[in-house]
Coordinates of C-alpha atoms in Angstrom, one line a residue:
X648 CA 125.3 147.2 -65.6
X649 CA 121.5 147.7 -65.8
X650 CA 119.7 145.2 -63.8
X651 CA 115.7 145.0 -64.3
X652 CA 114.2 144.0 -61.2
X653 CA 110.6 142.5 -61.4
X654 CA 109.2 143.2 -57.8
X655 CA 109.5 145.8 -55.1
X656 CA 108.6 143.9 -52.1
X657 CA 110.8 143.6 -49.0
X658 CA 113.9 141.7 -51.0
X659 CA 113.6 143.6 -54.3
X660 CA 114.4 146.7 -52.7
X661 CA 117.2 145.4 -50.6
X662 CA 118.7 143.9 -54.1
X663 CA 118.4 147.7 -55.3
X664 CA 119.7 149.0 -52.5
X665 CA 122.5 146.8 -52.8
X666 CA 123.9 147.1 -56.4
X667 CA 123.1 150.6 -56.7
X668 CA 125.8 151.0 -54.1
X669 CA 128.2 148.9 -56.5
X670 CA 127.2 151.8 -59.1
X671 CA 124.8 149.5 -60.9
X672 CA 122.1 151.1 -62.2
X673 CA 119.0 149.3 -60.9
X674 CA 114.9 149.4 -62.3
X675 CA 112.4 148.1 -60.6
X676 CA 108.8 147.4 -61.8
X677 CA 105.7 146.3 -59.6
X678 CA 102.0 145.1 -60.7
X679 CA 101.0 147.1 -57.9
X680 CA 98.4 149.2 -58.6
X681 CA 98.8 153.4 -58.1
X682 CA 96.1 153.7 -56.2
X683 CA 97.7 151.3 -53.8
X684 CA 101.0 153.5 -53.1
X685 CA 100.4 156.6 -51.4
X686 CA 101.3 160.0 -53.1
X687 CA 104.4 161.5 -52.8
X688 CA 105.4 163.1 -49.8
X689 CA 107.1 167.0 -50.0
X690 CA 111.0 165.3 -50.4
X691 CA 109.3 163.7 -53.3
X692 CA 109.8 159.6 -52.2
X693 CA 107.1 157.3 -53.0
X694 CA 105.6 155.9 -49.7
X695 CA 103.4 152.5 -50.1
X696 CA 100.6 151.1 -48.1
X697 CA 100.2 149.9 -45.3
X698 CA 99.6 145.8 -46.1
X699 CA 100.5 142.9 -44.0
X700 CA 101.6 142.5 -40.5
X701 CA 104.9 141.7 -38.7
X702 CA 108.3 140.1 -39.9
X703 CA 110.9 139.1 -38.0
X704 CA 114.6 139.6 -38.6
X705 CA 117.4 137.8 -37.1
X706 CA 120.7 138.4 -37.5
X707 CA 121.9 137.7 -40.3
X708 CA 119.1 140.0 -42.1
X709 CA 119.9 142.6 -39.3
X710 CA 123.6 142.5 -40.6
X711 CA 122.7 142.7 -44.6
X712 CA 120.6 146.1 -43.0
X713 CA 123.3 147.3 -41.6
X714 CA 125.2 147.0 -44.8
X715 CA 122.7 148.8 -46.8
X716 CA 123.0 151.4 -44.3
X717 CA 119.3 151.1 -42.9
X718 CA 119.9 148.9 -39.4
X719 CA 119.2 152.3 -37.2
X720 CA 116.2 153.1 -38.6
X721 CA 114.8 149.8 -38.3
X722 CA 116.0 149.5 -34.6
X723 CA 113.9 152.4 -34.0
X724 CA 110.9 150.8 -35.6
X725 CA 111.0 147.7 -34.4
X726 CA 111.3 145.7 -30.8
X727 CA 113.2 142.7 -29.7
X728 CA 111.7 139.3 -29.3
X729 CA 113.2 137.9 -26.3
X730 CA 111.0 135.4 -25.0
X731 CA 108.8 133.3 -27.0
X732 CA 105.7 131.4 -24.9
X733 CA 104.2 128.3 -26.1
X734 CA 100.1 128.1 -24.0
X735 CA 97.8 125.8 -24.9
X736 CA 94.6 127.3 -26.8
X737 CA 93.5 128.6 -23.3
X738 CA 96.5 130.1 -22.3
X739 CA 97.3 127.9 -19.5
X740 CA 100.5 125.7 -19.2
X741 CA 103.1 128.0 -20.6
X742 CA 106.3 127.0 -22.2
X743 CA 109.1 130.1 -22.3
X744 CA 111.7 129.8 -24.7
X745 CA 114.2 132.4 -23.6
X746 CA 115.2 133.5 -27.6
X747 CA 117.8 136.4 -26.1
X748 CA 120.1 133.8 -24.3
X749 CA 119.8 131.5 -26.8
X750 CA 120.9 133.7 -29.3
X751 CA 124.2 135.1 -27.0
X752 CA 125.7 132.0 -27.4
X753 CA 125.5 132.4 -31.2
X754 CA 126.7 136.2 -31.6
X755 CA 129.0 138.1 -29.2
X756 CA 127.9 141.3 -30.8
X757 CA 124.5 142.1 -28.7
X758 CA 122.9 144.4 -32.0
X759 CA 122.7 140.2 -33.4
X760 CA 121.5 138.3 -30.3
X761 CA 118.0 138.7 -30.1
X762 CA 115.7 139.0 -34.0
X763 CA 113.1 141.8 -33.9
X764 CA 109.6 142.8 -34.9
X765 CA 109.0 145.2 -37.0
X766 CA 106.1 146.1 -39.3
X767 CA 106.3 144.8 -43.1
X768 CA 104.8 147.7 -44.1
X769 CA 107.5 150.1 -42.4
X770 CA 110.5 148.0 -43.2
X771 CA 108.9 148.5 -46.9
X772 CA 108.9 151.8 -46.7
X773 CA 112.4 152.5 -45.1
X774 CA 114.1 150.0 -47.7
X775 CA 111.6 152.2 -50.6
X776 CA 113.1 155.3 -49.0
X777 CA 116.9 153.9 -49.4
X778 CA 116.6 152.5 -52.8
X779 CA 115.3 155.8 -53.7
X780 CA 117.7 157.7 -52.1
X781 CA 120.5 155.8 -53.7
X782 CA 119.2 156.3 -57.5
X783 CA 117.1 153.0 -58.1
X784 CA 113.7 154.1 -60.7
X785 CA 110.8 152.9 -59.6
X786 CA 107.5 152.0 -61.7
X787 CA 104.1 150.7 -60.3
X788 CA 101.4 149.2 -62.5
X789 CA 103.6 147.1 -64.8
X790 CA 102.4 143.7 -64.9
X791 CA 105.0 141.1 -66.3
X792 CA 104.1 139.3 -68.8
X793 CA 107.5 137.8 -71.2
X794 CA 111.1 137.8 -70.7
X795 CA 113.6 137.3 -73.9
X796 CA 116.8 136.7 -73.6
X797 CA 119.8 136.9 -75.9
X798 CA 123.7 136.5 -75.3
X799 CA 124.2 139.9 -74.3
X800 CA 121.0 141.2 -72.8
X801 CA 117.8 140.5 -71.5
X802 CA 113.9 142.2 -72.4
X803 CA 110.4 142.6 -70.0
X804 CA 107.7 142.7 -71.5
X805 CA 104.5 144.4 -69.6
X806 CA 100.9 144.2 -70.1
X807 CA 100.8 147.8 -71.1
X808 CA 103.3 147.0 -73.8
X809 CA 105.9 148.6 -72.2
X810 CA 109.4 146.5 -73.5
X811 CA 112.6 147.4 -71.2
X812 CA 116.1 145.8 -71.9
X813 CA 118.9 145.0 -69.7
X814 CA 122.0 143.4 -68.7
X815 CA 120.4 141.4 -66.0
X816 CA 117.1 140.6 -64.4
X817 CA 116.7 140.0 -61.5
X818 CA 113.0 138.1 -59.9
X819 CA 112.3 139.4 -57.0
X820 CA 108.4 139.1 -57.7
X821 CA 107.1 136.3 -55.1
X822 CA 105.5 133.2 -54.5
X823 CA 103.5 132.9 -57.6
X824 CA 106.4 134.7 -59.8
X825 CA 105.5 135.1 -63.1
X826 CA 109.2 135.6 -64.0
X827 CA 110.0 132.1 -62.2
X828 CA 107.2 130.2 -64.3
X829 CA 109.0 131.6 -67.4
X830 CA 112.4 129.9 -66.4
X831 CA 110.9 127.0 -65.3
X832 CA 107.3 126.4 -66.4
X833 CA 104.5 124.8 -64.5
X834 CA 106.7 122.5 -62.5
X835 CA 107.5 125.2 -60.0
X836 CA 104.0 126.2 -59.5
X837 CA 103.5 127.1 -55.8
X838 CA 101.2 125.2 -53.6
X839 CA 98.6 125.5 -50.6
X840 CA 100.1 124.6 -48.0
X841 CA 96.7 123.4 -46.4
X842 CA 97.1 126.5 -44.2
X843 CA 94.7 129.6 -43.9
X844 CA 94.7 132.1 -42.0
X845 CA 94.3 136.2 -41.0
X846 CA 96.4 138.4 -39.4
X847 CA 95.1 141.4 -37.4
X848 CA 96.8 144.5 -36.4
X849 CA 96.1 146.3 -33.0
X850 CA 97.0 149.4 -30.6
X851 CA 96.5 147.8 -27.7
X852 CA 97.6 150.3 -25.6
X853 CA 94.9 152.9 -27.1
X854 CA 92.5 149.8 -25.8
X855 CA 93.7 149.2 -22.7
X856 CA 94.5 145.5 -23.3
X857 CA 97.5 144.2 -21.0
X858 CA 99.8 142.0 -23.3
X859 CA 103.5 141.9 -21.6
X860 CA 105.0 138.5 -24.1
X861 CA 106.7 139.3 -26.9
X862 CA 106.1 136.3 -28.7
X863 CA 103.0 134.3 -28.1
X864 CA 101.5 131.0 -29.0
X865 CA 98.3 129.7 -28.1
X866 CA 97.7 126.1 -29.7
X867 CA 95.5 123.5 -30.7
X868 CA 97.1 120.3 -31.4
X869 CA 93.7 118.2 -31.5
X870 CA 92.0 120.6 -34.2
X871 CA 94.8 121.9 -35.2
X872 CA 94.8 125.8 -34.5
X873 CA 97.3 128.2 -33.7
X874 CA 97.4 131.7 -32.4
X875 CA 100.6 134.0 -32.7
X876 CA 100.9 137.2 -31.2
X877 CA 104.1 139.1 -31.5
X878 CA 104.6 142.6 -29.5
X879 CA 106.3 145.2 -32.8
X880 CA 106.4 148.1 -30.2
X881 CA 105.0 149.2 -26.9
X882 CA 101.7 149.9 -28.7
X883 CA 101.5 147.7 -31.5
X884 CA 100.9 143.8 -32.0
X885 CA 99.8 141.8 -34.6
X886 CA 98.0 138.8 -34.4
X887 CA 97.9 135.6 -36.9
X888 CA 95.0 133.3 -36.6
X889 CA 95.7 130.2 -38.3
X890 CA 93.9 126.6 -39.5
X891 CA 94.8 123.9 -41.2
X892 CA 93.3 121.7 -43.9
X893 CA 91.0 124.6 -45.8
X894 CA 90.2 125.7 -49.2
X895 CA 92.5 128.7 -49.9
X896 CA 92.0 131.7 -52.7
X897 CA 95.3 132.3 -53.8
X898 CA 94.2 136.0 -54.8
X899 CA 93.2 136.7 -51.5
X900 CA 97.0 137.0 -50.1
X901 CA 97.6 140.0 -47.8
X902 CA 94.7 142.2 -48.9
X903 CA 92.8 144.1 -46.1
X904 CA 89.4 143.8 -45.7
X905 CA 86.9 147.0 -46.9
X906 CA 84.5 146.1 -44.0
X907 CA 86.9 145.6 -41.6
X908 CA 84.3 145.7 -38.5
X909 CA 82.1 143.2 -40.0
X910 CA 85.3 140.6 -40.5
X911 CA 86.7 141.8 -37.2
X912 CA 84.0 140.7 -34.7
X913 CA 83.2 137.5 -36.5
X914 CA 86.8 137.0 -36.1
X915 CA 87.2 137.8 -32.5
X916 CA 83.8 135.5 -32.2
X917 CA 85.4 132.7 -33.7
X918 CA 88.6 132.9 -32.1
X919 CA 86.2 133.1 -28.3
X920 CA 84.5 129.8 -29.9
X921 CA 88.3 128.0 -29.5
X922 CA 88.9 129.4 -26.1
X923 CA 91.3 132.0 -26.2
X924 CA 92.2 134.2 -23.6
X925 CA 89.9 137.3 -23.1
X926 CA 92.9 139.5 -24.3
X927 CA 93.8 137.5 -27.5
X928 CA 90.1 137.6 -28.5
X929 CA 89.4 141.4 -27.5
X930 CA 93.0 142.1 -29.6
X931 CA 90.7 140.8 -32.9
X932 CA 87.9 142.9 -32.0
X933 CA 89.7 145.9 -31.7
X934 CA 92.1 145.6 -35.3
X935 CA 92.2 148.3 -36.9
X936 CA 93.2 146.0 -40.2
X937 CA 92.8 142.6 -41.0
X938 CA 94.4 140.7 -43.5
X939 CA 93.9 136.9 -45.4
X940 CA 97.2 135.3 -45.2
X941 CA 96.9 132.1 -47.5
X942 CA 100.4 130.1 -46.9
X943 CA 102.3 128.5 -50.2
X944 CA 104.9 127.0 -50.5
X945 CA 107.4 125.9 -53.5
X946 CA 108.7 122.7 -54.6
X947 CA 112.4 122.7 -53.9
X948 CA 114.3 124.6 -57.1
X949 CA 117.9 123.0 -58.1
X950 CA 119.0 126.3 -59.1
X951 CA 117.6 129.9 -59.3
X952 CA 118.9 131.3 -62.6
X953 CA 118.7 130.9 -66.3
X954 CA 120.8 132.8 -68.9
X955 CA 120.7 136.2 -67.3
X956 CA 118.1 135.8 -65.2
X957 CA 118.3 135.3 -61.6
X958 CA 115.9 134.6 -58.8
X959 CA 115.7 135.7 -54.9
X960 CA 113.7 135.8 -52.0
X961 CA 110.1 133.8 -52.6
X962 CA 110.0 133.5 -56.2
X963 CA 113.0 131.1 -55.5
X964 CA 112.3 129.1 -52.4
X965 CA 108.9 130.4 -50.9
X966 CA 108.6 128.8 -47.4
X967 CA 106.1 128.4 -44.8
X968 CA 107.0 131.7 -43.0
X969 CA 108.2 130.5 -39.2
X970 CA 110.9 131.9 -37.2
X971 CA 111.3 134.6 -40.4
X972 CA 112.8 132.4 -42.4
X973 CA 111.3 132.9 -45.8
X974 CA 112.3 137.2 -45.1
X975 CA 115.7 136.2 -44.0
X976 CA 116.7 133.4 -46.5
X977 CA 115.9 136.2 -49.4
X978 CA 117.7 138.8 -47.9
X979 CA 120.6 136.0 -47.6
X980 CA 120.2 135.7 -51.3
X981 CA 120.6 139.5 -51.6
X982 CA 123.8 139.8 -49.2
X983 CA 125.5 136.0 -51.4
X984 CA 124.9 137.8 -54.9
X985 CA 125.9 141.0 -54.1
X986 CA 129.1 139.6 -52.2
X987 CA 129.9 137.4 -55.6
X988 CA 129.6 140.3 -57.5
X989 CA 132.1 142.1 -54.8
X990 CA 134.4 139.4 -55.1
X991 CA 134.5 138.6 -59.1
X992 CA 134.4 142.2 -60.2
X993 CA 135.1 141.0 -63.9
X994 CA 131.3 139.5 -63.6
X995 CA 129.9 142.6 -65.8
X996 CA 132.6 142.3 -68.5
X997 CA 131.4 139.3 -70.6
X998 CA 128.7 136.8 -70.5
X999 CA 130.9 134.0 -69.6
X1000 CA 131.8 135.6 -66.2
X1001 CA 128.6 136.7 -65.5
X1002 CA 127.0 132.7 -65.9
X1003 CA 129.7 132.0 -63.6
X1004 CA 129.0 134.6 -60.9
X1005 CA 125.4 133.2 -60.9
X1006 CA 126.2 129.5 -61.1
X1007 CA 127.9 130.1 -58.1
X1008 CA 125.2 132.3 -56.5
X1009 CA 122.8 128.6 -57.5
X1010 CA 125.3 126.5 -55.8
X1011 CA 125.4 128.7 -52.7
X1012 CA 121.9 129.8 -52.3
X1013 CA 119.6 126.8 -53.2
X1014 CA 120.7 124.0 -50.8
X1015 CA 120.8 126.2 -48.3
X1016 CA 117.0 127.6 -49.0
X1017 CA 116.1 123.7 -49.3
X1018 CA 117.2 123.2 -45.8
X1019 CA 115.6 126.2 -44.3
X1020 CA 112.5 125.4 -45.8
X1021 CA 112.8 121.8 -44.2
X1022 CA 113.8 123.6 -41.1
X1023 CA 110.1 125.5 -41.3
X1024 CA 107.9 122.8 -42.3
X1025 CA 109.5 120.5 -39.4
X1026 CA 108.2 124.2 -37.1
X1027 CA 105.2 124.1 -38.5
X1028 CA 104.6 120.3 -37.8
X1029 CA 105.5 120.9 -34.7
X1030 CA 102.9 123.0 -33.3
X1031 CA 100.1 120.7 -34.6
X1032 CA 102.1 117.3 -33.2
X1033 CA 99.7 115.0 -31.8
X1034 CA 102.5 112.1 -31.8
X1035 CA 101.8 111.7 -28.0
X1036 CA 98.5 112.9 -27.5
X1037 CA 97.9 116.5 -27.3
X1038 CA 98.7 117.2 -23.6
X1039 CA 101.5 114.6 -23.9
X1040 CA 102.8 116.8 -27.2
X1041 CA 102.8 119.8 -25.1
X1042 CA 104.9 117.7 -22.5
X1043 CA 107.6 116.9 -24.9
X1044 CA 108.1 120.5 -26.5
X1045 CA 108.3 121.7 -22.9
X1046 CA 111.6 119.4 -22.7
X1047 CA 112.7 120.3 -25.8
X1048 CA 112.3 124.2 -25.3
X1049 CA 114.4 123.3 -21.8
X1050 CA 116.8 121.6 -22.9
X1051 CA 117.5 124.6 -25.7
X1052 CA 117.5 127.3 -22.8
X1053 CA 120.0 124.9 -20.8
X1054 CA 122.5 124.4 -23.8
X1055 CA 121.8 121.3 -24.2
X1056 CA 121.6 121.2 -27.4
X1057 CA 121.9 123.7 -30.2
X1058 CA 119.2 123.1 -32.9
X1059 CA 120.4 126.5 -33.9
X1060 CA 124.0 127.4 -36.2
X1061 CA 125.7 130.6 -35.6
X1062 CA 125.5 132.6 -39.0
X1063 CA 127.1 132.2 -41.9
X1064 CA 128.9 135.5 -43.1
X1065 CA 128.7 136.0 -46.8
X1066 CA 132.1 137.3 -47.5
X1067 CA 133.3 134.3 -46.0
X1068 CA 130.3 131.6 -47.5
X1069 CA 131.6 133.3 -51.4
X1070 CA 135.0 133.2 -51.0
X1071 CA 135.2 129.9 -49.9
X1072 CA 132.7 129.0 -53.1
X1073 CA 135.1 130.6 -55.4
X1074 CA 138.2 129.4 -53.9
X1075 CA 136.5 125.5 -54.5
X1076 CA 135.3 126.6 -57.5
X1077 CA 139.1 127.6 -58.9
X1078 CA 140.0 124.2 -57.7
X1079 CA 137.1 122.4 -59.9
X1080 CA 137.9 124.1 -62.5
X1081 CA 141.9 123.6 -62.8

């Protein structure tokens, strides 16, 4: 089967990855621009940019990595995130959240207990590197612009002119997804969040700057700010400055600044205005790239495909990104449709089986990306919670965050494991269907 895929972020390349393994033969096309991705290197693999900051990945996208056969790369490049402290904007009156234990009573298998940090822009490279290396064509500078669809294939359409048919396409192409606005029109239009903010990127070893957390906060609740820093490697953190209620530029997502010193101290001097701690503030001032991170989000979908089209990661369900959710549900979307195609290996024989493969994939996928985007607003609401005052808010998460690290209570599921997730689909499906 040839499969188009509109996007090569983070979860388009895992979806090449994983059908080219099933002996699919996989395209992928990105708006990027050339200049953007860096030249080849002497084994002749495209390498992109460095963009972004951190992502984290828990276990269940730590498992679909493993599958693709990338987990001990990315172990390398990345570093656990065992503790997570909650300060106040000052850094004072810290609440530890002990992520690592948590997690051992979810997973026996130790790879899985604890998510980890890595860089988006080396995970992009290392999945890049993969898709490569398993056969998947890749072409930069083709801007989407039409889909057409008939009962046996499916055509893109690029700005250039460029017209490319398949047997499936798949819309890996983000929040503001062209291909998804096609399916579904205006309806699905993502929205600001009401949340603005920049992320930074630091050595803070080369700068002498003491940071020994792995994860954290320092928050607002009254004006509604929040500081994350996470620790990606014994040199490396990335910060995210955020604010609620602004005016956003939704062309201004994850684009580094040219005059980065300029942006840099005002930053820093902004972030000393709230009353950060010396070290969070000095982190800004010393980026070495900053980044506007404008946060969407999408009006729940009822299903993610249409004729032989199919949608994953955030041009199906894009969340508020807390706890790496919005990564992990659309690497989850990756591991369900690849495991349905595992599983129903007559899905590439006629249209009727393939309509069913990714009706299924819709039922699986989408009320589980509903509840994880819930999950992330209900995060998000709770950092700015001022239902009992601000210092009494800070009270009540401390006895929440307790009473996780005691057992308790388990806000948390262990994961769900594809293989078993579709067969059970299929078997219930069967049944329906008798």
């Amino acid at each position: 089967m040839k499969i188009l895929i509109i996007g090569s972020g983070l979860v388009g390349f895992a979806a090449a990855i994983a059908f080219q393994k099933q002996g699919h033969q996989c395209v992928l096309f990105d708006k990027l621009n050339p200049v953007q991705v860096l030249s080849r290197g002497g084994d002749g693999f495209i390498q992109f940019g460095d963009i972004g900051g951190s992502v984290a990945l828990a276990s269940n996208s730590l498992r679909l990595l493993r599958d693709l056969g990338v987990l001990d790369e990315v172990l390398a490049n990345s570093s656990p995130s065992r503790l997570v402290h909650y300060h106040k904007i000052d850094g004072s009156s810290p609440i530890v959240l002990e992520l690592e234990l948590v997690g051992s009573r979810l997973e026996d298998d130790k790879t899985f207990q604890c998510a980890q940090q890595i860089m988006r822009s080396k995970l992009h490279n290392i999945l890049a590197r993969a898709a490569q290396k398993a056969g998947a064509t890749i072409y930069v500078d083709k801007y989407f612009v039409k889909l057409e669809q008939s009962e046996d294939s499916v055509r893109a359409e690029f700005k250039d002119g460029t017209v490319v048919e398949g047997d499936l396409l798949i819309g890996a192409d983000g929040m503001h997804s062209p291909v998804r606005m096609q399916l579904f029109g205006d309806s699905c239009k993502a929205k600001f969040s009401g949340t603005i903010g920049y992320i930074g990127v630091v050595n803070y070893k080369e700068h002498g700057i003491q940071f020994d957390e792995t994860i954290a906060f320092y928050i607002d609740r009254a004006k509604k700010r929040v500081i994350t820093v996470f620790r990606v490697t014994d040199e490396i953190a990335t910060l995210q400055a955020s604010v609620i209620n602004s005016v956003a530029d939704e062309n201004e997502e994850y684009r580094s600044y040219a005059d980065l010193p300029a942006h840099a101290q005002r930053l820093a001097d902004t972030l000393e205005e709230w009353g950060v701690p010396a070290k969070v503030s000095t982190m800004m001032r010393k980026a070495f790239r900053i980044s506007p991170a404008n946060l969407y989000e999408l009006p729940d979908l009822a299903a993610y495909h249409k004729g032989r089209v199919v949608l994953v990661g955030d041009s199906a369900h894009g969340m508020l990104p807390n706890a790496g959710l919005g990564l992990g549900t659309g690497l989850d979307d990756v591991g369900t449709l690849a495991e349905l195609f595992r599983q129903l290996p007559d899905t590439t024989a006629t249209t009727p089986a393939l309509q069913r493969t990714l009706r299924l994939y819709s039922e699986i996928r989408a009320p589980r990306a509903a509840k994880n985007a819930a999950f992330s607003r209900t995060m998000a609401d709770q950092n700015y919670s001022t239902l009992f005052g601000a210092n009494g808010s800070h009270f009540v998460h401390r006895l929440f965050v307790n009473a996780m690290n005691a057992d308790w209570f388990r806000p948390y599921k262990a994961p769900e494991v594809y293989s078993q997730v579709v067969e059970l689909q299929i078997s219930s499906d069967k049944k329906a269907l008798r």
